[in-house]
């Protein structure tokens, strides 16, 4: 147990001989460093709170089921590229799959010419508003949007 590492993406325990996280699939190649998340009070703009409270996506089906991702600052890039704000490491997700952004009093998701499309409430969309309870599907990730 003393040689155990943690995945820098999902914080799951990783055996020393593993080259991929068994929980999220992150490839542990080369030197990986632990990510330190900023506290919400450090990055949450008041204007976004006025629109939506604490906007978040909770994975309801697929890899990372049960995990929540807070949309702390806008825009939020979504994709398989580790540089994306919301990193979804699965081959069904395009490298730069979609973007979530604020448009006035609305939170919008826009597909970024992804291969498998972006789905909101069972419909493929180029752009759609995310409302309380909306179901967003990106690749094999089904995520419920909430503003609580």
PDB file of C-alpha atoms in Angstrom:
ATOM      1  CA  UNK A   1       0.000   0.000   0.000  1.00  0.00           C
ATOM      2  CA  UNK A   2       2.904   2.402   0.546  1.00  0.00           C
ATOM      3  CA  UNK A   3       3.647   2.593  -3.223  1.00  0.00           C
ATOM      4  CA  UNK A   4      -0.008   3.348  -4.090  1.00  0.00           C
ATOM      5  CA  UNK A   5      -0.605   6.396  -6.313  1.00  0.00           C
ATOM      6  CA  UNK A   6      -3.758   8.382  -6.972  1.00  0.00           C
ATOM      7  CA  UNK A   7      -5.191   9.310 -10.357  1.00  0.00           C
ATOM      8  CA  UNK A   8      -4.727  13.058 -10.976  1.00  0.00           C
ATOM      9  CA  UNK A   9      -8.184  13.227 -12.604  1.00  0.00           C
ATOM     10  CA  UNK A  10     -10.567  11.306 -10.329  1.00  0.00           C
ATOM     11  CA  UNK A  11      -8.362  10.695  -7.256  1.00  0.00           C
ATOM     12  CA  UNK A  12      -8.923   6.905  -7.376  1.00  0.00           C
ATOM     13  CA  UNK A  13      -6.200   4.643  -5.992  1.00  0.00           C
ATOM     14  CA  UNK A  14      -3.887   3.293  -8.703  1.00  0.00           C
ATOM     15  CA  UNK A  15      -1.549   0.323  -8.275  1.00  0.00           C
ATOM     16  CA  UNK A  16       2.133   1.086  -9.024  1.00  0.00           C
ATOM     17  CA  UNK A  17       2.164  -1.275 -12.031  1.00  0.00           C
ATOM     18  CA  UNK A  18      -1.000   0.177 -13.649  1.00  0.00           C
ATOM     19  CA  UNK A  19      -0.594   2.485 -16.642  1.00  0.00           C
ATOM     20  CA  UNK A  20      -4.257   3.509 -16.789  1.00  0.00           C
ATOM     21  CA  UNK A  21      -6.758   4.477 -14.102  1.00  0.00           C
ATOM     22  CA  UNK A  22      -9.322   1.682 -13.779  1.00  0.00           C
ATOM     23  CA  UNK A  23     -12.001   4.177 -12.703  1.00  0.00           C
ATOM     24  CA  UNK A  24     -11.830   6.979 -15.300  1.00  0.00           C
ATOM     25  CA  UNK A  25      -9.438   5.551 -17.912  1.00  0.00           C
ATOM     26  CA  UNK A  26      -6.856   8.348 -17.633  1.00  0.00           C
ATOM     27  CA  UNK A  27      -3.555   7.211 -19.172  1.00  0.00           C
ATOM     28  CA  UNK A  28      -0.760   7.424 -16.609  1.00  0.00           C
ATOM     29  CA  UNK A  29       2.122   7.985 -19.003  1.00  0.00           C
ATOM     30  CA  UNK A  30       5.297   9.764 -18.002  1.00  0.00           C
ATOM     31  CA  UNK A  31       5.240  11.920 -14.925  1.00  0.00           C
ATOM     32  CA  UNK A  32       1.789  12.859 -13.679  1.00  0.00           C
ATOM     33  CA  UNK A  33       1.231  15.399 -10.982  1.00  0.00           C
ATOM     34  CA  UNK A  34      -1.631  15.738  -8.567  1.00  0.00           C
ATOM     35  CA  UNK A  35      -4.211  18.342  -9.552  1.00  0.00           C
ATOM     36  CA  UNK A  36      -5.232  20.755  -6.843  1.00  0.00           C
ATOM     37  CA  UNK A  37      -8.799  22.023  -7.225  1.00  0.00           C
ATOM     38  CA  UNK A  38      -9.482  25.633  -6.361  1.00  0.00           C
ATOM     39  CA  UNK A  39     -12.161  26.319  -3.783  1.00  0.00           C
ATOM     40  CA  UNK A  40     -15.507  27.481  -5.154  1.00  0.00           C
ATOM     41  CA  UNK A  41     -15.209  30.826  -3.405  1.00  0.00           C
ATOM     42  CA  UNK A  42     -12.012  31.488  -5.362  1.00  0.00           C
ATOM     43  CA  UNK A  43     -13.489  31.050  -8.850  1.00  0.00           C
ATOM     44  CA  UNK A  44     -17.314  31.372  -8.709  1.00  0.00           C
ATOM     45  CA  UNK A  45     -18.375  34.697 -10.213  1.00  0.00           C
ATOM     46  CA  UNK A  46     -21.400  36.281  -8.567  1.00  0.00           C
ATOM     47  CA  UNK A  47     -23.096  36.927 -11.927  1.00  0.00           C
ATOM     48  CA  UNK A  48     -23.281  33.185 -12.666  1.00  0.00           C
ATOM     49  CA  UNK A  49     -24.761  32.495  -9.227  1.00  0.00           C
ATOM     50  CA  UNK A  50     -27.514  35.003  -9.992  1.00  0.00           C
ATOM     51  CA  UNK A  51     -28.409  33.112 -13.179  1.00  0.00           C
ATOM     52  CA  UNK A  52     -28.205  29.568 -11.915  1.00  0.00           C
ATOM     53  CA  UNK A  53     -26.976  29.109  -8.354  1.00  0.00           C
ATOM     54  CA  UNK A  54     -24.304  26.370  -8.369  1.00  0.00           C
ATOM     55  CA  UNK A  55     -24.629  24.948 -11.873  1.00  0.00           C
ATOM     56  CA  UNK A  56     -23.478  21.342 -12.112  1.00  0.00           C
ATOM     57  CA  UNK A  57     -23.621  18.211 -14.229  1.00  0.00           C
ATOM     58  CA  UNK A  58     -24.027  14.877 -12.445  1.00  0.00           C
ATOM     59  CA  UNK A  59     -23.189  11.701 -14.363  1.00  0.00           C
ATOM     60  CA  UNK A  60     -26.273   9.448 -14.223  1.00  0.00           C
ATOM     61  CA  UNK A  61     -25.068   6.739 -16.609  1.00  0.00           C
ATOM     62  CA  UNK A  62     -21.735   5.699 -18.073  1.00  0.00           C
ATOM     63  CA  UNK A  63     -18.146   6.159 -16.951  1.00  0.00           C
ATOM     64  CA  UNK A  64     -17.813   8.146 -13.707  1.00  0.00           C
ATOM     65  CA  UNK A  65     -21.462   7.483 -12.745  1.00  0.00           C
ATOM     66  CA  UNK A  66     -22.354   9.459  -9.625  1.00  0.00           C
ATOM     67  CA  UNK A  67     -19.633  12.097 -10.104  1.00  0.00           C
ATOM     68  CA  UNK A  68     -20.646  15.775 -10.189  1.00  0.00           C
ATOM     69  CA  UNK A  69     -18.889  18.485 -12.143  1.00  0.00           C
ATOM     70  CA  UNK A  70     -19.493  22.072 -11.041  1.00  0.00           C
ATOM     71  CA  UNK A  71     -19.576  24.619 -13.833  1.00  0.00           C
ATOM     72  CA  UNK A  72     -17.634  27.199 -11.856  1.00  0.00           C
ATOM     73  CA  UNK A  73     -16.691  29.612 -14.633  1.00  0.00           C
ATOM     74  CA  UNK A  74     -18.013  30.067 -18.143  1.00  0.00           C
ATOM     75  CA  UNK A  75     -17.337  29.088 -20.836  1.00  0.00           C
ATOM     76  CA  UNK A  76     -16.697  25.408 -20.043  1.00  0.00           C
ATOM     77  CA  UNK A  77     -15.029  23.331 -22.743  1.00  0.00           C
ATOM     78  CA  UNK A  78     -16.047  19.655 -22.809  1.00  0.00           C
ATOM     79  CA  UNK A  79     -14.075  16.891 -24.473  1.00  0.00           C
ATOM     80  CA  UNK A  80     -11.537  14.089 -24.479  1.00  0.00           C
ATOM     81  CA  UNK A  81      -8.614  16.507 -24.635  1.00  0.00           C
ATOM     82  CA  UNK A  82      -7.092  16.751 -21.126  1.00  0.00           C
ATOM     83  CA  UNK A  83      -6.889  20.524 -21.646  1.00  0.00           C
ATOM     84  CA  UNK A  84     -10.707  20.765 -21.668  1.00  0.00           C
ATOM     85  CA  UNK A  85     -12.347  22.185 -18.556  1.00  0.00           C
ATOM     86  CA  UNK A  86     -14.585  19.088 -18.344  1.00  0.00           C
ATOM     87  CA  UNK A  87     -12.345  16.176 -19.321  1.00  0.00           C
ATOM     88  CA  UNK A  88     -14.357  13.100 -20.406  1.00  0.00           C
ATOM     89  CA  UNK A  89     -11.803  10.413 -21.196  1.00  0.00           C
ATOM     90  CA  UNK A  90     -13.682   8.034 -23.494  1.00  0.00           C
ATOM     91  CA  UNK A  91     -13.314   7.309 -27.215  1.00  0.00           C
ATOM     92  CA  UNK A  92     -17.017   8.151 -27.794  1.00  0.00           C
ATOM     93  CA  UNK A  93     -16.227  11.781 -26.889  1.00  0.00           C
ATOM     94  CA  UNK A  94     -14.534  14.078 -29.417  1.00  0.00           C
ATOM     95  CA  UNK A  95     -11.370  15.866 -28.361  1.00  0.00           C
ATOM     96  CA  UNK A  96     -13.205  19.194 -28.260  1.00  0.00           C
ATOM     97  CA  UNK A  97     -16.777  17.938 -28.191  1.00  0.00           C
ATOM     98  CA  UNK A  98     -18.873  20.861 -26.916  1.00  0.00           C
ATOM     99  CA  UNK A  99     -18.880  24.138 -25.042  1.00  0.00           C
ATOM    100  CA  UNK A 100     -21.182  25.255 -22.238  1.00  0.00           C
ATOM    101  CA  UNK A 101     -21.607  28.992 -21.883  1.00  0.00           C
ATOM    102  CA  UNK A 102     -23.822  31.667 -20.464  1.00  0.00           C
ATOM    103  CA  UNK A 103     -25.968  33.636 -22.895  1.00  0.00           C
ATOM    104  CA  UNK A 104     -27.779  36.370 -20.985  1.00  0.00           C
ATOM    105  CA  UNK A 105     -29.965  34.608 -18.405  1.00  0.00           C
ATOM    106  CA  UNK A 106     -29.553  31.168 -20.049  1.00  0.00           C
ATOM    107  CA  UNK A 107     -26.960  28.404 -19.802  1.00  0.00           C
ATOM    108  CA  UNK A 108     -26.368  27.006 -23.297  1.00  0.00           C
ATOM    109  CA  UNK A 109     -24.544  23.956 -24.662  1.00  0.00           C
ATOM    110  CA  UNK A 110     -23.140  24.082 -28.203  1.00  0.00           C
ATOM    111  CA  UNK A 111     -21.885  21.093 -30.147  1.00  0.00           C
ATOM    112  CA  UNK A 112     -18.413  21.646 -31.621  1.00  0.00           C
ATOM    113  CA  UNK A 113     -18.822  19.541 -34.801  1.00  0.00           C
ATOM    114  CA  UNK A 114     -18.393  16.367 -32.734  1.00  0.00           C
ATOM    115  CA  UNK A 115     -18.461  12.950 -34.360  1.00  0.00           C
ATOM    116  CA  UNK A 116     -21.208  11.448 -32.130  1.00  0.00           C
ATOM    117  CA  UNK A 117     -23.213  14.628 -31.557  1.00  0.00           C
ATOM    118  CA  UNK A 118     -24.449  16.362 -28.436  1.00  0.00           C
ATOM    119  CA  UNK A 119     -27.847  15.341 -27.095  1.00  0.00           C
ATOM    120  CA  UNK A 120     -30.190  17.272 -24.791  1.00  0.00           C
ATOM    121  CA  UNK A 121     -33.303  15.521 -23.486  1.00  0.00           C
ATOM    122  CA  UNK A 122     -33.086  12.807 -26.140  1.00  0.00           C
ATOM    123  CA  UNK A 123     -32.618  15.124 -29.138  1.00  0.00           C
ATOM    124  CA  UNK A 124     -29.404  15.737 -31.051  1.00  0.00           C
ATOM    125  CA  UNK A 125     -28.680  19.482 -30.956  1.00  0.00           C
ATOM    126  CA  UNK A 126     -26.278  21.994 -32.411  1.00  0.00           C
ATOM    127  CA  UNK A 127     -27.178  24.353 -29.575  1.00  0.00           C
ATOM    128  CA  UNK A 128     -29.677  24.075 -26.715  1.00  0.00           C
ATOM    129  CA  UNK A 129     -30.540  25.658 -23.398  1.00  0.00           C
ATOM    130  CA  UNK A 130     -29.752  23.629 -20.296  1.00  0.00           C
ATOM    131  CA  UNK A 131     -32.604  23.930 -17.810  1.00  0.00           C
ATOM    132  CA  UNK A 132     -33.046  22.425 -14.358  1.00  0.00           C
ATOM    133  CA  UNK A 133     -33.213  18.637 -14.872  1.00  0.00           C
ATOM    134  CA  UNK A 134     -32.055  18.631 -18.506  1.00  0.00           C
ATOM    135  CA  UNK A 135     -30.325  15.399 -19.523  1.00  0.00           C
ATOM    136  CA  UNK A 136     -27.112  16.062 -21.471  1.00  0.00           C
ATOM    137  CA  UNK A 137     -25.546  13.147 -23.342  1.00  0.00           C
ATOM    138  CA  UNK A 138     -22.007  13.382 -24.643  1.00  0.00           C
ATOM    139  CA  UNK A 139     -20.664  10.064 -25.895  1.00  0.00           C
ATOM    140  CA  UNK A 140     -21.424   7.398 -23.285  1.00  0.00           C
ATOM    141  CA  UNK A 141     -21.809  10.025 -20.538  1.00  0.00           C
ATOM    142  CA  UNK A 142     -25.376  10.865 -19.502  1.00  0.00           C
ATOM    143  CA  UNK A 143     -25.377  13.906 -17.219  1.00  0.00           C
ATOM    144  CA  UNK A 144     -28.205  15.665 -15.386  1.00  0.00           C
ATOM    145  CA  UNK A 145     -27.992  19.468 -15.247  1.00  0.00           C
ATOM    146  CA  UNK A 146     -29.001  21.283 -12.082  1.00  0.00           C
ATOM    147  CA  UNK A 147     -28.768  24.776 -10.647  1.00  0.00           C
ATOM    148  CA  UNK A 148     -29.100  24.105  -6.936  1.00  0.00           C
TER     149      UNK A 148
END
